[in-house]
Tab-separated table of C-alpha atoms in Angstrom:
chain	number	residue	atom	x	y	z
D	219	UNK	CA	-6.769	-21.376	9.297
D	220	UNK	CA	-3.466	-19.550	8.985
D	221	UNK	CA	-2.659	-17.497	6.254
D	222	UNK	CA	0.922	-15.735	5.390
D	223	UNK	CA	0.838	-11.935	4.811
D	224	UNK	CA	-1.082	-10.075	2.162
D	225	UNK	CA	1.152	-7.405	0.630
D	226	UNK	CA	-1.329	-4.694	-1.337
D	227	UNK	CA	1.032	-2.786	-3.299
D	228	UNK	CA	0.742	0.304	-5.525
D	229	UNK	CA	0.481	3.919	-6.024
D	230	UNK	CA	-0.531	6.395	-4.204
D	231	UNK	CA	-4.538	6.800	-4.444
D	232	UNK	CA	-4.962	3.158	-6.047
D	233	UNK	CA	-6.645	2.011	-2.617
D	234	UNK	CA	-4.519	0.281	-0.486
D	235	UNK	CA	-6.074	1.619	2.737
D	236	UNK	CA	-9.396	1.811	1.629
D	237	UNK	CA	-9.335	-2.042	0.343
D	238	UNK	CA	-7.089	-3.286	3.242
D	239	UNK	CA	-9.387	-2.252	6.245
D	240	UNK	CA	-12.504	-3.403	4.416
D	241	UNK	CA	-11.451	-6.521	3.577
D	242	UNK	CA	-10.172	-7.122	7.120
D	243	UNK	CA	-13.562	-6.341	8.103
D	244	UNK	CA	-14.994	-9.435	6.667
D	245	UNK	CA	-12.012	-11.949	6.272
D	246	UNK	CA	-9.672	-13.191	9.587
D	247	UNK	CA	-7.477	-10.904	8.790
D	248	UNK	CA	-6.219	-8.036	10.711
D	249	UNK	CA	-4.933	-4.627	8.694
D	250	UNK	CA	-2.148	-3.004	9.310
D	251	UNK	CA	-1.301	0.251	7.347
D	252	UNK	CA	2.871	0.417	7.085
D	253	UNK	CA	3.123	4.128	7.202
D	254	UNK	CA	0.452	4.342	10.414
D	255	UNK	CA	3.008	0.884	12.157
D	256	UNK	CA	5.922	3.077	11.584
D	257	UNK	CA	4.392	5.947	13.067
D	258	UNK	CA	2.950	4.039	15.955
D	259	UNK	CA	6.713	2.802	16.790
D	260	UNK	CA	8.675	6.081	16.292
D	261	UNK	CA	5.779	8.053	17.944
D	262	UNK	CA	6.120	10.410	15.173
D	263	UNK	CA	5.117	11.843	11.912
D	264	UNK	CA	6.476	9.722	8.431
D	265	UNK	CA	6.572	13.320	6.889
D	266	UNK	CA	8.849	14.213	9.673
D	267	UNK	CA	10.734	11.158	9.917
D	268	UNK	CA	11.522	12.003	6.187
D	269	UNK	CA	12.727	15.724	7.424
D	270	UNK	CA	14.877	14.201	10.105
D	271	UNK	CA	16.216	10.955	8.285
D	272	UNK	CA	16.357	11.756	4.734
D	273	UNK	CA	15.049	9.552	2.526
D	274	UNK	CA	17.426	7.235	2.854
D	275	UNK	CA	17.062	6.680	6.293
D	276	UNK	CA	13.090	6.630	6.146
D	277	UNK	CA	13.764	3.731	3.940
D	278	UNK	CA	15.816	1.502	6.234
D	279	UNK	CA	13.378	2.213	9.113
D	280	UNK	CA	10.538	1.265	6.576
D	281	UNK	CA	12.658	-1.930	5.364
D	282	UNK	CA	12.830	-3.086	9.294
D	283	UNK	CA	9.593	-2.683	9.831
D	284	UNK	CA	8.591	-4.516	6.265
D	285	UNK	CA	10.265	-7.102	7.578
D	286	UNK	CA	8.754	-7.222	11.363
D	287	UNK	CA	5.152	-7.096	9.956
D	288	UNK	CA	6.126	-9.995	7.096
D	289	UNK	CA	6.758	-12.285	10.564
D	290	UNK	CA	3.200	-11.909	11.110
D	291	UNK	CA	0.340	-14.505	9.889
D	292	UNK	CA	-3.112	-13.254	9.070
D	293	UNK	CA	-2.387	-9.878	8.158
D	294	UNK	CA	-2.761	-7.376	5.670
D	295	UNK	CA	-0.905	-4.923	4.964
D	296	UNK	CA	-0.725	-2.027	2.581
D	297	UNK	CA	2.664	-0.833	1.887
D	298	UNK	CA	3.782	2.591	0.899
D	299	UNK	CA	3.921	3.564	-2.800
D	300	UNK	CA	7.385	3.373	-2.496
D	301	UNK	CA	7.866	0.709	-0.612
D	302	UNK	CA	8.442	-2.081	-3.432
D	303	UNK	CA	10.717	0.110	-5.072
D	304	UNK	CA	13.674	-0.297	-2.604
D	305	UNK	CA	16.285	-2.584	-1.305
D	306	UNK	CA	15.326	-6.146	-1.708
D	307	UNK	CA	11.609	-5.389	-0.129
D	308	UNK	CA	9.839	-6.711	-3.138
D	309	UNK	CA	11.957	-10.179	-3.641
D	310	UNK	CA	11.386	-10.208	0.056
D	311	UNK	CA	7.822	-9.535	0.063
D	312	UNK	CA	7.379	-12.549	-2.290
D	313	UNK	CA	9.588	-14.916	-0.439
D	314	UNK	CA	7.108	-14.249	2.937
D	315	UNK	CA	3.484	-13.971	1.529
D	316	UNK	CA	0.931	-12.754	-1.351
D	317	UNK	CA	2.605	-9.664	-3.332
D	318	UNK	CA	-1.168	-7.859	-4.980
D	319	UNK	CA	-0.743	-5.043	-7.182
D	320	UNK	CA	-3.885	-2.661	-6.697
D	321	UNK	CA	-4.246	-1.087	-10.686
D	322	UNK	CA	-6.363	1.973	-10.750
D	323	UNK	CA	-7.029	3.730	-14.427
D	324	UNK	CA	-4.911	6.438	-14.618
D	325	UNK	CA	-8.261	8.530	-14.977
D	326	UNK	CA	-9.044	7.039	-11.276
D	327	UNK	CA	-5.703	7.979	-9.916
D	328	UNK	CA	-5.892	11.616	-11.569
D	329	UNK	CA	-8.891	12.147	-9.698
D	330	UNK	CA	-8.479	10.317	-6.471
D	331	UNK	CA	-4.774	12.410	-6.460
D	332	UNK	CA	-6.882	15.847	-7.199
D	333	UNK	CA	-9.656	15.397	-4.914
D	334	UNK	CA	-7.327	14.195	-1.816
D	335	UNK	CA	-3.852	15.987	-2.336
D	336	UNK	CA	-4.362	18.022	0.637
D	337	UNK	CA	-3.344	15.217	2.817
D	338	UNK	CA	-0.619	13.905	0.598
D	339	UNK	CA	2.677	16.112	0.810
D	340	UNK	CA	4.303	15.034	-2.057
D	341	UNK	CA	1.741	16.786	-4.082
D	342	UNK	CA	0.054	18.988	-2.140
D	343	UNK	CA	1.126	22.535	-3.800
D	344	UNK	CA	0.536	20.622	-7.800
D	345	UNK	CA	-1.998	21.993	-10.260
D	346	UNK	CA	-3.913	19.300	-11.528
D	347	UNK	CA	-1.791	18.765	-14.651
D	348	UNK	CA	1.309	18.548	-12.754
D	349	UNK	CA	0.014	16.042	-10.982
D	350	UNK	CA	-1.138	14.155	-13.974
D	351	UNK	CA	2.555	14.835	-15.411
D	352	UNK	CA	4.127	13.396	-11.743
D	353	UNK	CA	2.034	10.316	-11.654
D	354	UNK	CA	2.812	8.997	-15.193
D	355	UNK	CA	6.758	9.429	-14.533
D	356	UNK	CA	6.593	7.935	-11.302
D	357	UNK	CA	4.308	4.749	-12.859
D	358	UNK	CA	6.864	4.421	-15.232
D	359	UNK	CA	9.670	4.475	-13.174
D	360	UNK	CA	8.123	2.019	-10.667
D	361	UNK	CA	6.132	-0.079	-12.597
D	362	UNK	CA	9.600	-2.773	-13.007
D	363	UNK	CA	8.496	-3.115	-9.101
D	364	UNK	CA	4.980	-3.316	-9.118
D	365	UNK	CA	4.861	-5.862	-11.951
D	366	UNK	CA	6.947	-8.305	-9.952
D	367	UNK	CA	3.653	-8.581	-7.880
D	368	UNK	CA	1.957	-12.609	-7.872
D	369	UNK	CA	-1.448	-11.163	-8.537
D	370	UNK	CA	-3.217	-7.890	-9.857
D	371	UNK	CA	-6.392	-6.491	-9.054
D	372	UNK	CA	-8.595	-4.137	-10.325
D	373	UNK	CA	-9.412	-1.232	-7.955
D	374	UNK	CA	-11.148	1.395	-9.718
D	375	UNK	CA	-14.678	0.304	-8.028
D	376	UNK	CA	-13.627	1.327	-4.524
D	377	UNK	CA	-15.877	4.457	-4.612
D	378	UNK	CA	-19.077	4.038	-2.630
D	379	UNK	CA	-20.024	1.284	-0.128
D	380	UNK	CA	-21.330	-1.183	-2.665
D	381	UNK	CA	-18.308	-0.952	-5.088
D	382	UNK	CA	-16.054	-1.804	-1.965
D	383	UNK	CA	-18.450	-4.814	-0.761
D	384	UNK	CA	-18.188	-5.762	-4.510
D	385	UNK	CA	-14.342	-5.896	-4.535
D	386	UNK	CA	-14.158	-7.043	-1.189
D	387	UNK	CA	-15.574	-10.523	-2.273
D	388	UNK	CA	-14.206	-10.612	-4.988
D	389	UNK	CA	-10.631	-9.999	-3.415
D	390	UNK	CA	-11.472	-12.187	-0.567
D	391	UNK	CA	-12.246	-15.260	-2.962
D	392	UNK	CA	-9.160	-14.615	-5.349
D	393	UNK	CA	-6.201	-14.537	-2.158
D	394	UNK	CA	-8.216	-17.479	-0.609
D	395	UNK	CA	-8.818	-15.773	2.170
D	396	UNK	CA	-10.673	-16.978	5.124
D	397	UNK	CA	-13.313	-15.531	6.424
D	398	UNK	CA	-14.398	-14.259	10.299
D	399	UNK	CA	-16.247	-16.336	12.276
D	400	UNK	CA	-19.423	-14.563	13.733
């Protein structure tokens, strides 16, 4: 069976990754992480792609390769936070595949943010309230995005193993996904 992309949208820290890989683990699916394909092509850093390009220019490299991963079939992929947000890449998304918002509590995101900010740049040197403060303006501002998505799902329960198995099936059965042959 043939399926057309799977876009998981949505902030940073609301799962993406975490929800992606698993549920490529079970369905025929294969994941592919946008930031880690860009990477992988321009055999370099996104953070210093950004420092080179601007954002600007990160943003047309991420729009081409939105658009060479969206020619794929069984796939998911997790986009960047910002990735809806820009050019046409969420009218586009839509056009090519399944558009899924991943919705974490904002309680959920304050903590995922705190606990793994280390390896996030754009808040690395925050206190924990400034982070707080960051993440509700940026929801706000990109929510007009995200809510263009065709389906939403729940990802709070994405902390142990049996949380994710949980929301894998239940993910798997809402996008109709198939599932790997053994």
């Amino acid at each position: 069976m043939t399926v057309p992309p799977v876009f998981l949208i949505g902030y940073m820290g609301c799962g993406k990754t975490t929800l992606g890989r698993a549920v490529a683990k079970v369905a025929d699916v294969e994941f592919i992480d946008l930031d880690l394909y860009i990477e992988n092509r321009f055999r370099r850093p996104v953070k210093d792609i950004f420092a080179e390009r601007g954002e600007d220019g990160f943003r047309i490299i991420e729009r081409n390769m939105l658009h060479e991963v969206a020619e794929f079939e069984n796939v998911i992929v997790a986009c960047g936070g910002g990735t809806p947000c820009f050019f046409d890449n969420m009218e586009y998304m839509n056009s090519r595949g399944l558009t899924v918002l991943l919705e974490a509590s904002p309680d959920c995101l304050h903590r995922r943010l705190c606990k793994g900010k280390a390896k996030r740049p754009l808040i690395a040197g925050m206190s924990d309230d400034e982070i707080a403060a960051f993440t509700r303006r940026s929801l706000e501002s990109r929510m007009a995005f995200y809510s263009q998505s065709r389906m939403v799902f729940p990802s709070d329960l994405l902390e142990n193993r049996a949380e994710i198995d949980v929301s894998v099936g239940r993910f798997i059965s809402l996008a109709g996904l198939p599932l790997r042959s053994v």
